[in-house]
């Protein structure tokens, strides 16, 4: 509700100024419109500067970094934009506990190892919509009157797909794989949430 009121004020002020254009000079109108716009910036500055609430913090690990380019078309023609990106995963998912799992070849014929397209040295299993990296494997032959086949025994570690985060060129050059990011979310003096990114080197 606070956000709606905040961003509605300049619109209301602009409509009011326009309705009074006969009574105001163009210079006065321009000054008032500029003031109504900067009032938002002032409000946001006060909202953050005098917010002494305890933040909610969530940590991330940078697993990789990459640079990509894309073309953008505007009135001046084509231009090339460079994107600086970090791949991150939440800290709580950094070190999943590996475990052994038996998989019957007869009962789970649809579950089989797949090599990663970008890193063929890593092999994965997809089980119930979750992806696991295979760290080791064993096979056990089963022969009895009720079952004839073999068990596949895998040592698995749950895989977390990294999130892609766009950052500035300066941040990209300062930090990299193995470093950390803590995103602190504050409630705001006027109830407008704001965040602060705290980057940390892995020393």
JSON list of C-alpha atoms in Angstrom, two decimals:
[
{"chain": "A", "resi": 1, "resn": "UNK", "atom": "CA", "xyz": [0.00, 0.00, 0.00]},
{"chain": "A", "resi": 2, "resn": "UNK", "atom": "CA", "xyz": [2.85, 2.38, 0.88]},
{"chain": "A", "resi": 3, "resn": "UNK", "atom": "CA", "xyz": [4.51, 1.73, -2.48]},
{"chain": "A", "resi": 4, "resn": "UNK", "atom": "CA", "xyz": [1.27, 2.45, -4.35]},
{"chain": "A", "resi": 5, "resn": "UNK", "atom": "CA", "xyz": [0.79, 5.76, -2.53]},
{"chain": "A", "resi": 6, "resn": "UNK", "atom": "CA", "xyz": [4.44, 6.72, -2.97]},
{"chain": "A", "resi": 7, "resn": "UNK", "atom": "CA", "xyz": [4.56, 6.22, -6.72]},
{"chain": "A", "resi": 8, "resn": "UNK", "atom": "CA", "xyz": [1.09, 7.70, -7.23]},
{"chain": "A", "resi": 9, "resn": "UNK", "atom": "CA", "xyz": [2.05, 11.04, -5.69]},
{"chain": "A", "resi": 10, "resn": "UNK", "atom": "CA", "xyz": [4.15, 12.33, -8.64]},
{"chain": "A", "resi": 11, "resn": "UNK", "atom": "CA", "xyz": [1.37, 11.32, -11.06]},
{"chain": "A", "resi": 12, "resn": "UNK", "atom": "CA", "xyz": [-1.23, 13.15, -8.99]},
{"chain": "A", "resi": 13, "resn": "UNK", "atom": "CA", "xyz": [1.09, 16.16, -8.66]},
{"chain": "A", "resi": 14, "resn": "UNK", "atom": "CA", "xyz": [1.71, 16.15, -12.42]},
{"chain": "A", "resi": 15, "resn": "UNK", "atom": "CA", "xyz": [-2.02, 16.09, -13.20]},
{"chain": "A", "resi": 16, "resn": "UNK", "atom": "CA", "xyz": [-2.63, 18.89, -10.71]},
{"chain": "A", "resi": 17, "resn": "UNK", "atom": "CA", "xyz": [0.12, 21.03, -12.24]},
{"chain": "A", "resi": 18, "resn": "UNK", "atom": "CA", "xyz": [-1.21, 20.39, -15.73]},
{"chain": "A", "resi": 19, "resn": "UNK", "atom": "CA", "xyz": [-4.72, 21.45, -14.66]},
{"chain": "A", "resi": 20, "resn": "UNK", "atom": "CA", "xyz": [-3.25, 24.74, -13.44]},
{"chain": "A", "resi": 21, "resn": "UNK", "atom": "CA", "xyz": [-1.10, 25.40, -16.51]},
{"chain": "A", "resi": 22, "resn": "UNK", "atom": "CA", "xyz": [-2.98, 28.61, -17.28]},
{"chain": "A", "resi": 23, "resn": "UNK", "atom": "CA", "xyz": [-2.13, 30.02, -13.86]},
{"chain": "A", "resi": 24, "resn": "UNK", "atom": "CA", "xyz": [1.56, 28.99, -13.87]},
{"chain": "A", "resi": 25, "resn": "UNK", "atom": "CA", "xyz": [4.51, 29.84, -16.04]},
{"chain": "A", "resi": 26, "resn": "UNK", "atom": "CA", "xyz": [6.21, 26.96, -17.87]},
{"chain": "A", "resi": 27, "resn": "UNK", "atom": "CA", "xyz": [9.29, 27.45, -15.69]},
{"chain": "A", "resi": 28, "resn": "UNK", "atom": "CA", "xyz": [7.25, 27.07, -12.49]},
{"chain": "A", "resi": 29, "resn": "UNK", "atom": "CA", "xyz": [5.56, 23.95, -13.86]},
{"chain": "A", "resi": 30, "resn": "UNK", "atom": "CA", "xyz": [8.93, 22.43, -14.70]},
{"chain": "A", "resi": 31, "resn": "UNK", "atom": "CA", "xyz": [10.30, 23.15, -11.22]},
{"chain": "A", "resi": 32, "resn": "UNK", "atom": "CA", "xyz": [7.27, 21.64, -9.47]},
{"chain": "A", "resi": 33, "resn": "UNK", "atom": "CA", "xyz": [7.34, 18.52, -11.67]},
{"chain": "A", "resi": 34, "resn": "UNK", "atom": "CA", "xyz": [11.05, 18.06, -10.94]},
{"chain": "A", "resi": 35, "resn": "UNK", "atom": "CA", "xyz": [10.43, 18.47, -7.21]},
{"chain": "A", "resi": 36, "resn": "UNK", "atom": "CA", "xyz": [7.63, 15.88, -7.27]},
{"chain": "A", "resi": 37, "resn": "UNK", "atom": "CA", "xyz": [9.98, 13.41, -8.98]},
{"chain": "A", "resi": 38, "resn": "UNK", "atom": "CA", "xyz": [12.85, 13.97, -6.55]},
{"chain": "A", "resi": 39, "resn": "UNK", "atom": "CA", "xyz": [10.48, 13.62, -3.62]},
{"chain": "A", "resi": 40, "resn": "UNK", "atom": "CA", "xyz": [10.43, 9.87, -4.37]},
{"chain": "A", "resi": 41, "resn": "UNK", "atom": "CA", "xyz": [14.21, 9.69, -4.18]},
{"chain": "A", "resi": 42, "resn": "UNK", "atom": "CA", "xyz": [14.18, 11.62, -0.91]},
{"chain": "A", "resi": 43, "resn": "UNK", "atom": "CA", "xyz": [11.51, 9.32, 0.52]},
{"chain": "A", "resi": 44, "resn": "UNK", "atom": "CA", "xyz": [13.50, 6.22, -0.46]},
{"chain": "A", "resi": 45, "resn": "UNK", "atom": "CA", "xyz": [16.68, 7.68, 1.02]},
{"chain": "A", "resi": 46, "resn": "UNK", "atom": "CA", "xyz": [14.97, 8.33, 4.37]},
{"chain": "A", "resi": 47, "resn": "UNK", "atom": "CA", "xyz": [13.36, 4.87, 4.24]},
{"chain": "A", "resi": 48, "resn": "UNK", "atom": "CA", "xyz": [16.81, 3.24, 4.06]},
{"chain": "A", "resi": 49, "resn": "UNK", "atom": "CA", "xyz": [18.97, 5.68, 6.05]},
{"chain": "A", "resi": 50, "resn": "UNK", "atom": "CA", "xyz": [16.84, 5.62, 9.20]},
{"chain": "A", "resi": 51, "resn": "UNK", "atom": "CA", "xyz": [15.98, 1.93, 9.06]},
{"chain": "A", "resi": 52, "resn": "UNK", "atom": "CA", "xyz": [17.53, 0.25, 12.10]},
{"chain": "A", "resi": 53, "resn": "UNK", "atom": "CA", "xyz": [15.68, -3.04, 11.75]},
{"chain": "A", "resi": 54, "resn": "UNK", "atom": "CA", "xyz": [17.51, -6.36, 11.91]},
{"chain": "A", "resi": 55, "resn": "UNK", "atom": "CA", "xyz": [17.96, -7.68, 8.36]},
{"chain": "A", "resi": 56, "resn": "UNK", "atom": "CA", "xyz": [17.14, -11.11, 7.05]},
{"chain": "A", "resi": 57, "resn": "UNK", "atom": "CA", "xyz": [20.35, -12.48, 5.56]},
{"chain": "A", "resi": 58, "resn": "UNK", "atom": "CA", "xyz": [20.76, -15.18, 2.92]},
{"chain": "A", "resi": 59, "resn": "UNK", "atom": "CA", "xyz": [24.19, -16.35, 1.79]},
{"chain": "A", "resi": 60, "resn": "UNK", "atom": "CA", "xyz": [25.31, -17.57, -1.62]},
{"chain": "A", "resi": 61, "resn": "UNK", "atom": "CA", "xyz": [28.43, -19.20, -3.02]},
{"chain": "A", "resi": 62, "resn": "UNK", "atom": "CA", "xyz": [29.77, -18.13, -6.42]},
{"chain": "A", "resi": 63, "resn": "UNK", "atom": "CA", "xyz": [30.34, -21.35, -8.37]},
{"chain": "A", "resi": 64, "resn": "UNK", "atom": "CA", "xyz": [31.33, -19.80, -11.70]},
{"chain": "A", "resi": 65, "resn": "UNK", "atom": "CA", "xyz": [31.40, -16.57, -13.71]},
{"chain": "A", "resi": 66, "resn": "UNK", "atom": "CA", "xyz": [30.83, -15.75, -17.37]},
{"chain": "A", "resi": 67, "resn": "UNK", "atom": "CA", "xyz": [30.57, -12.88, -19.84]},
{"chain": "A", "resi": 68, "resn": "UNK", "atom": "CA", "xyz": [27.91, -12.84, -22.54]},
{"chain": "A", "resi": 69, "resn": "UNK", "atom": "CA", "xyz": [26.91, -10.31, -25.18]},
{"chain": "A", "resi": 70, "resn": "UNK", "atom": "CA", "xyz": [23.59, -9.51, -26.80]},
{"chain": "A", "resi": 71, "resn": "UNK", "atom": "CA", "xyz": [22.42, -7.14, -29.50]},
{"chain": "A", "resi": 72, "resn": "UNK", "atom": "CA", "xyz": [19.85, -4.46, -28.80]},
{"chain": "A", "resi": 73, "resn": "UNK", "atom": "CA", "xyz": [18.03, -2.38, -31.38]},
{"chain": "A", "resi": 74, "resn": "UNK", "atom": "CA", "xyz": [16.88, 1.17, -30.72]},
{"chain": "A", "resi": 75, "resn": "UNK", "atom": "CA", "xyz": [16.33, 4.38, -32.68]},
{"chain": "A", "resi": 76, "resn": "UNK", "atom": "CA", "xyz": [20.08, 4.68, -33.25]},
{"chain": "A", "resi": 77, "resn": "UNK", "atom": "CA", "xyz": [20.34, 1.17, -34.69]},
{"chain": "A", "resi": 78, "resn": "UNK", "atom": "CA", "xyz": [21.97, -1.95, -33.30]},
{"chain": "A", "resi": 79, "resn": "UNK", "atom": "CA", "xyz": [24.14, -1.83, -30.20]},
{"chain": "A", "resi": 80, "resn": "UNK", "atom": "CA", "xyz": [25.97, -4.56, -28.32]},
{"chain": "A", "resi": 81, "resn": "UNK", "atom": "CA", "xyz": [25.41, -5.06, -24.58]},
{"chain": "A", "resi": 82, "resn": "UNK", "atom": "CA", "xyz": [27.87, -6.94, -22.40]},
{"chain": "A", "resi": 83, "resn": "UNK", "atom": "CA", "xyz": [26.44, -8.94, -19.49]},
{"chain": "A", "resi": 84, "resn": "UNK", "atom": "CA", "xyz": [28.65, -9.83, -16.52]},
{"chain": "A", "resi": 85, "resn": "UNK", "atom": "CA", "xyz": [27.24, -12.84, -14.71]},
{"chain": "A", "resi": 86, "resn": "UNK", "atom": "CA", "xyz": [27.86, -14.93, -11.60]},
{"chain": "A", "resi": 87, "resn": "UNK", "atom": "CA", "xyz": [26.46, -18.42, -11.07]},
{"chain": "A", "resi": 88, "resn": "UNK", "atom": "CA", "xyz": [25.45, -18.84, -7.43]},
{"chain": "A", "resi": 89, "resn": "UNK", "atom": "CA", "xyz": [23.92, -21.44, -5.10]},
{"chain": "A", "resi": 90, "resn": "UNK", "atom": "CA", "xyz": [22.55, -20.94, -1.56]},
{"chain": "A", "resi": 91, "resn": "UNK", "atom": "CA", "xyz": [25.06, -21.63, 1.22]},
{"chain": "A", "resi": 92, "resn": "UNK", "atom": "CA", "xyz": [22.81, -24.23, 2.83]},
{"chain": "A", "resi": 93, "resn": "UNK", "atom": "CA", "xyz": [23.08, -26.32, -0.34]},
{"chain": "A", "resi": 94, "resn": "UNK", "atom": "CA", "xyz": [26.85, -26.00, -0.71]},
{"chain": "A", "resi": 95, "resn": "UNK", "atom": "CA", "xyz": [27.77, -29.33, 0.87]},
{"chain": "A", "resi": 96, "resn": "UNK", "atom": "CA", "xyz": [24.97, -31.87, 0.45]},
{"chain": "A", "resi": 97, "resn": "UNK", "atom": "CA", "xyz": [25.58, -35.14, 2.29]},
{"chain": "A", "resi": 98, "resn": "UNK", "atom": "CA", "xyz": [26.36, -38.00, -0.15]},
{"chain": "A", "resi": 99, "resn": "UNK", "atom": "CA", "xyz": [24.51, -41.30, 0.26]},
{"chain": "A", "resi": 100, "resn": "UNK", "atom": "CA", "xyz": [24.36, -44.79, -1.25]},
{"chain": "A", "resi": 101, "resn": "UNK", "atom": "CA", "xyz": [21.21, -45.80, -3.14]},
{"chain": "A", "resi": 102, "resn": "UNK", "atom": "CA", "xyz": [20.18, -49.18, -4.60]},
{"chain": "A", "resi": 103, "resn": "UNK", "atom": "CA", "xyz": [18.38, -49.07, -7.94]},
{"chain": "A", "resi": 104, "resn": "UNK", "atom": "CA", "xyz": [16.93, -52.25, -9.43]},
{"chain": "A", "resi": 105, "resn": "UNK", "atom": "CA", "xyz": [17.61, -52.54, -13.15]},
{"chain": "A", "resi": 106, "resn": "UNK", "atom": "CA", "xyz": [14.36, -54.46, -13.60]},
{"chain": "A", "resi": 107, "resn": "UNK", "atom": "CA", "xyz": [12.13, -52.05, -11.67]},
{"chain": "A", "resi": 108, "resn": "UNK", "atom": "CA", "xyz": [13.80, -48.81, -12.75]},
{"chain": "A", "resi": 109, "resn": "UNK", "atom": "CA", "xyz": [14.84, -49.39, -16.33]},
{"chain": "A", "resi": 110, "resn": "UNK", "atom": "CA", "xyz": [14.12, -45.72, -17.10]},
{"chain": "A", "resi": 111, "resn": "UNK", "atom": "CA", "xyz": [16.72, -44.49, -14.59]},
{"chain": "A", "resi": 112, "resn": "UNK", "atom": "CA", "xyz": [20.17, -44.51, -16.11]},
{"chain": "A", "resi": 113, "resn": "UNK", "atom": "CA", "xyz": [23.29, -42.32, -15.91]},
{"chain": "A", "resi": 114, "resn": "UNK", "atom": "CA", "xyz": [23.65, -39.31, -18.20]},
{"chain": "A", "resi": 115, "resn": "UNK", "atom": "CA", "xyz": [26.86, -37.38, -18.78]},
{"chain": "A", "resi": 116, "resn": "UNK", "atom": "CA", "xyz": [26.74, -33.61, -18.41]},
{"chain": "A", "resi": 117, "resn": "UNK", "atom": "CA", "xyz": [26.67, -31.89, -21.78]},
{"chain": "A", "resi": 118, "resn": "UNK", "atom": "CA", "xyz": [29.10, -29.17, -20.76]},
{"chain": "A", "resi": 119, "resn": "UNK", "atom": "CA", "xyz": [31.28, -31.29, -18.47]},
{"chain": "A", "resi": 120, "resn": "UNK", "atom": "CA", "xyz": [31.34, -34.92, -19.73]},
{"chain": "A", "resi": 121, "resn": "UNK", "atom": "CA", "xyz": [33.50, -36.00, -16.78]},
{"chain": "A", "resi": 122, "resn": "UNK", "atom": "CA", "xyz": [30.46, -35.57, -14.50]},
{"chain": "A", "resi": 123, "resn": "UNK", "atom": "CA", "xyz": [27.63, -38.11, -14.68]},
{"chain": "A", "resi": 124, "resn": "UNK", "atom": "CA", "xyz": [24.16, -37.64, -13.20]},
{"chain": "A", "resi": 125, "resn": "UNK", "atom": "CA", "xyz": [20.97, -39.52, -12.32]},
{"chain": "A", "resi": 126, "resn": "UNK", "atom": "CA", "xyz": [17.47, -38.04, -12.37]},
{"chain": "A", "resi": 127, "resn": "UNK", "atom": "CA", "xyz": [15.28, -39.56, -9.65]},
{"chain": "A", "resi": 128, "resn": "UNK", "atom": "CA", "xyz": [11.78, -38.21, -8.95]},
{"chain": "A", "resi": 129, "resn": "UNK", "atom": "CA", "xyz": [12.51, -34.86, -10.61]},
{"chain": "A", "resi": 130, "resn": "UNK", "atom": "CA", "xyz": [15.73, -34.39, -8.64]},
{"chain": "A", "resi": 131, "resn": "UNK", "atom": "CA", "xyz": [19.22, -34.44, -10.12]},
{"chain": "A", "resi": 132, "resn": "UNK", "atom": "CA", "xyz": [22.09, -36.26, -8.41]},
{"chain": "A", "resi": 133, "resn": "UNK", "atom": "CA", "xyz": [25.77, -36.43, -9.27]},
{"chain": "A", "resi": 134, "resn": "UNK", "atom": "CA", "xyz": [27.25, -39.95, -9.29]},
{"chain": "A", "resi": 135, "resn": "UNK", "atom": "CA", "xyz": [30.40, -40.07, -7.16]},
{"chain": "A", "resi": 136, "resn": "UNK", "atom": "CA", "xyz": [30.88, -43.86, -7.28]},
{"chain": "A", "resi": 137, "resn": "UNK", "atom": "CA", "xyz": [29.01, -46.96, -8.38]},
{"chain": "A", "resi": 138, "resn": "UNK", "atom": "CA", "xyz": [28.80, -50.72, -7.77]},
{"chain": "A", "resi": 139, "resn": "UNK", "atom": "CA", "xyz": [26.85, -53.58, -9.35]},
{"chain": "A", "resi": 140, "resn": "UNK", "atom": "CA", "xyz": [25.37, -56.64, -7.64]},
{"chain": "A", "resi": 141, "resn": "UNK", "atom": "CA", "xyz": [24.01, -59.68, -9.48]},
{"chain": "A", "resi": 142, "resn": "UNK", "atom": "CA", "xyz": [20.67, -61.03, -8.16]},
{"chain": "A", "resi": 143, "resn": "UNK", "atom": "CA", "xyz": [19.52, -64.51, -9.06]},
{"chain": "A", "resi": 144, "resn": "UNK", "atom": "CA", "xyz": [16.58, -66.19, -7.31]},
{"chain": "A", "resi": 145, "resn": "UNK", "atom": "CA", "xyz": [13.21, -67.66, -8.26]},
{"chain": "A", "resi": 146, "resn": "UNK", "atom": "CA", "xyz": [11.39, -64.36, -7.72]},
{"chain": "A", "resi": 147, "resn": "UNK", "atom": "CA", "xyz": [13.90, -61.95, -9.23]},
{"chain": "A", "resi": 148, "resn": "UNK", "atom": "CA", "xyz": [16.57, -62.32, -11.86]},
{"chain": "A", "resi": 149, "resn": "UNK", "atom": "CA", "xyz": [18.73, -59.33, -12.68]},
{"chain": "A", "resi": 150, "resn": "UNK", "atom": "CA", "xyz": [21.10, -56.97, -10.94]},
{"chain": "A", "resi": 151, "resn": "UNK", "atom": "CA", "xyz": [21.15, -54.04, -8.56]},
{"chain": "A", "resi": 152, "resn": "UNK", "atom": "CA", "xyz": [22.95, -50.83, -9.32]},
{"chain": "A", "resi": 153, "resn": "UNK", "atom": "CA", "xyz": [24.42, -49.19, -6.26]},
{"chain": "A", "resi": 154, "resn": "UNK", "atom": "CA", "xyz": [25.24, -45.49, -6.63]},
{"chain": "A", "resi": 155, "resn": "UNK", "atom": "CA", "xyz": [26.97, -43.07, -4.29]},
{"chain": "A", "resi": 156, "resn": "UNK", "atom": "CA", "xyz": [25.01, -39.88, -4.95]},
{"chain": "A", "resi": 157, "resn": "UNK", "atom": "CA", "xyz": [25.19, -36.19, -4.13]},
{"chain": "A", "resi": 158, "resn": "UNK", "atom": "CA", "xyz": [22.21, -33.93, -4.77]},
{"chain": "A", "resi": 159, "resn": "UNK", "atom": "CA", "xyz": [22.84, -31.36, -7.49]},
{"chain": "A", "resi": 160, "resn": "UNK", "atom": "CA", "xyz": [21.64, -27.77, -7.14]},
{"chain": "A", "resi": 161, "resn": "UNK", "atom": "CA", "xyz": [21.24, -25.80, -10.34]},
{"chain": "A", "resi": 162, "resn": "UNK", "atom": "CA", "xyz": [23.00, -22.44, -9.97]},
{"chain": "A", "resi": 163, "resn": "UNK", "atom": "CA", "xyz": [21.09, -19.18, -10.31]},
{"chain": "A", "resi": 164, "resn": "UNK", "atom": "CA", "xyz": [22.45, -16.61, -12.78]},
{"chain": "A", "resi": 165, "resn": "UNK", "atom": "CA", "xyz": [23.02, -13.15, -11.32]},
{"chain": "A", "resi": 166, "resn": "UNK", "atom": "CA", "xyz": [23.89, -10.09, -13.40]},
{"chain": "A", "resi": 167, "resn": "UNK", "atom": "CA", "xyz": [26.49, -7.82, -11.78]},
{"chain": "A", "resi": 168, "resn": "UNK", "atom": "CA", "xyz": [28.47, -4.72, -12.65]},
{"chain": "A", "resi": 169, "resn": "UNK", "atom": "CA", "xyz": [31.79, -4.95, -14.45]},
{"chain": "A", "resi": 170, "resn": "UNK", "atom": "CA", "xyz": [33.58, -3.72, -11.32]},
{"chain": "A", "resi": 171, "resn": "UNK", "atom": "CA", "xyz": [32.04, -6.43, -9.11]},
{"chain": "A", "resi": 172, "resn": "UNK", "atom": "CA", "xyz": [32.76, -9.05, -11.78]},
{"chain": "A", "resi": 173, "resn": "UNK", "atom": "CA", "xyz": [36.45, -8.14, -11.82]},
{"chain": "A", "resi": 174, "resn": "UNK", "atom": "CA", "xyz": [36.73, -8.03, -8.01]},
{"chain": "A", "resi": 175, "resn": "UNK", "atom": "CA", "xyz": [35.12, -11.37, -7.19]},
{"chain": "A", "resi": 176, "resn": "UNK", "atom": "CA", "xyz": [34.96, -14.85, -8.65]},
{"chain": "A", "resi": 177, "resn": "UNK", "atom": "CA", "xyz": [34.55, -18.57, -8.14]},
{"chain": "A", "resi": 178, "resn": "UNK", "atom": "CA", "xyz": [34.68, -19.57, -4.46]},
{"chain": "A", "resi": 179, "resn": "UNK", "atom": "CA", "xyz": [33.73, -16.12, -3.12]},
{"chain": "A", "resi": 180, "resn": "UNK", "atom": "CA", "xyz": [30.52, -15.36, -1.24]},
{"chain": "A", "resi": 181, "resn": "UNK", "atom": "CA", "xyz": [27.54, -13.01, -1.39]},
{"chain": "A", "resi": 182, "resn": "UNK", "atom": "CA", "xyz": [25.24, -12.19, 1.52]},
{"chain": "A", "resi": 183, "resn": "UNK", "atom": "CA", "xyz": [21.97, -10.53, 0.51]},
{"chain": "A", "resi": 184, "resn": "UNK", "atom": "CA", "xyz": [20.55, -8.60, 3.46]},
{"chain": "A", "resi": 185, "resn": "UNK", "atom": "CA", "xyz": [16.87, -7.65, 3.26]},
{"chain": "A", "resi": 186, "resn": "UNK", "atom": "CA", "xyz": [15.64, -4.80, 5.49]},
{"chain": "A", "resi": 187, "resn": "UNK", "atom": "CA", "xyz": [12.00, -4.00, 6.29]},
{"chain": "A", "resi": 188, "resn": "UNK", "atom": "CA", "xyz": [12.44, -0.24, 5.73]},
{"chain": "A", "resi": 189, "resn": "UNK", "atom": "CA", "xyz": [11.42, 2.69, 7.94]},
{"chain": "A", "resi": 190, "resn": "UNK", "atom": "CA", "xyz": [8.16, 3.14, 6.00]},
{"chain": "A", "resi": 191, "resn": "UNK", "atom": "CA", "xyz": [7.63, -0.54, 5.22]},
{"chain": "A", "resi": 192, "resn": "UNK", "atom": "CA", "xyz": [9.40, -0.46, 1.84]},
{"chain": "A", "resi": 193, "resn": "UNK", "atom": "CA", "xyz": [11.81, -3.40, 1.75]},
{"chain": "A", "resi": 194, "resn": "UNK", "atom": "CA", "xyz": [15.32, -2.78, 0.45]},
{"chain": "A", "resi": 195, "resn": "UNK", "atom": "CA", "xyz": [18.35, -5.00, 0.02]},
{"chain": "A", "resi": 196, "resn": "UNK", "atom": "CA", "xyz": [22.09, -4.69, 0.47]},
{"chain": "A", "resi": 197, "resn": "UNK", "atom": "CA", "xyz": [24.59, -6.99, -1.25]},
{"chain": "A", "resi": 198, "resn": "UNK", "atom": "CA", "xyz": [27.60, -7.80, 0.90]},
{"chain": "A", "resi": 199, "resn": "UNK", "atom": "CA", "xyz": [30.39, -9.42, -1.14]},
{"chain": "A", "resi": 200, "resn": "UNK", "atom": "CA", "xyz": [33.13, -11.41, 0.62]},
{"chain": "A", "resi": 201, "resn": "UNK", "atom": "CA", "xyz": [36.35, -13.00, -0.59]},
{"chain": "A", "resi": 202, "resn": "UNK", "atom": "CA", "xyz": [37.07, -16.61, 0.34]},
{"chain": "A", "resi": 203, "resn": "UNK", "atom": "CA", "xyz": [40.29, -16.28, 2.34]}
]
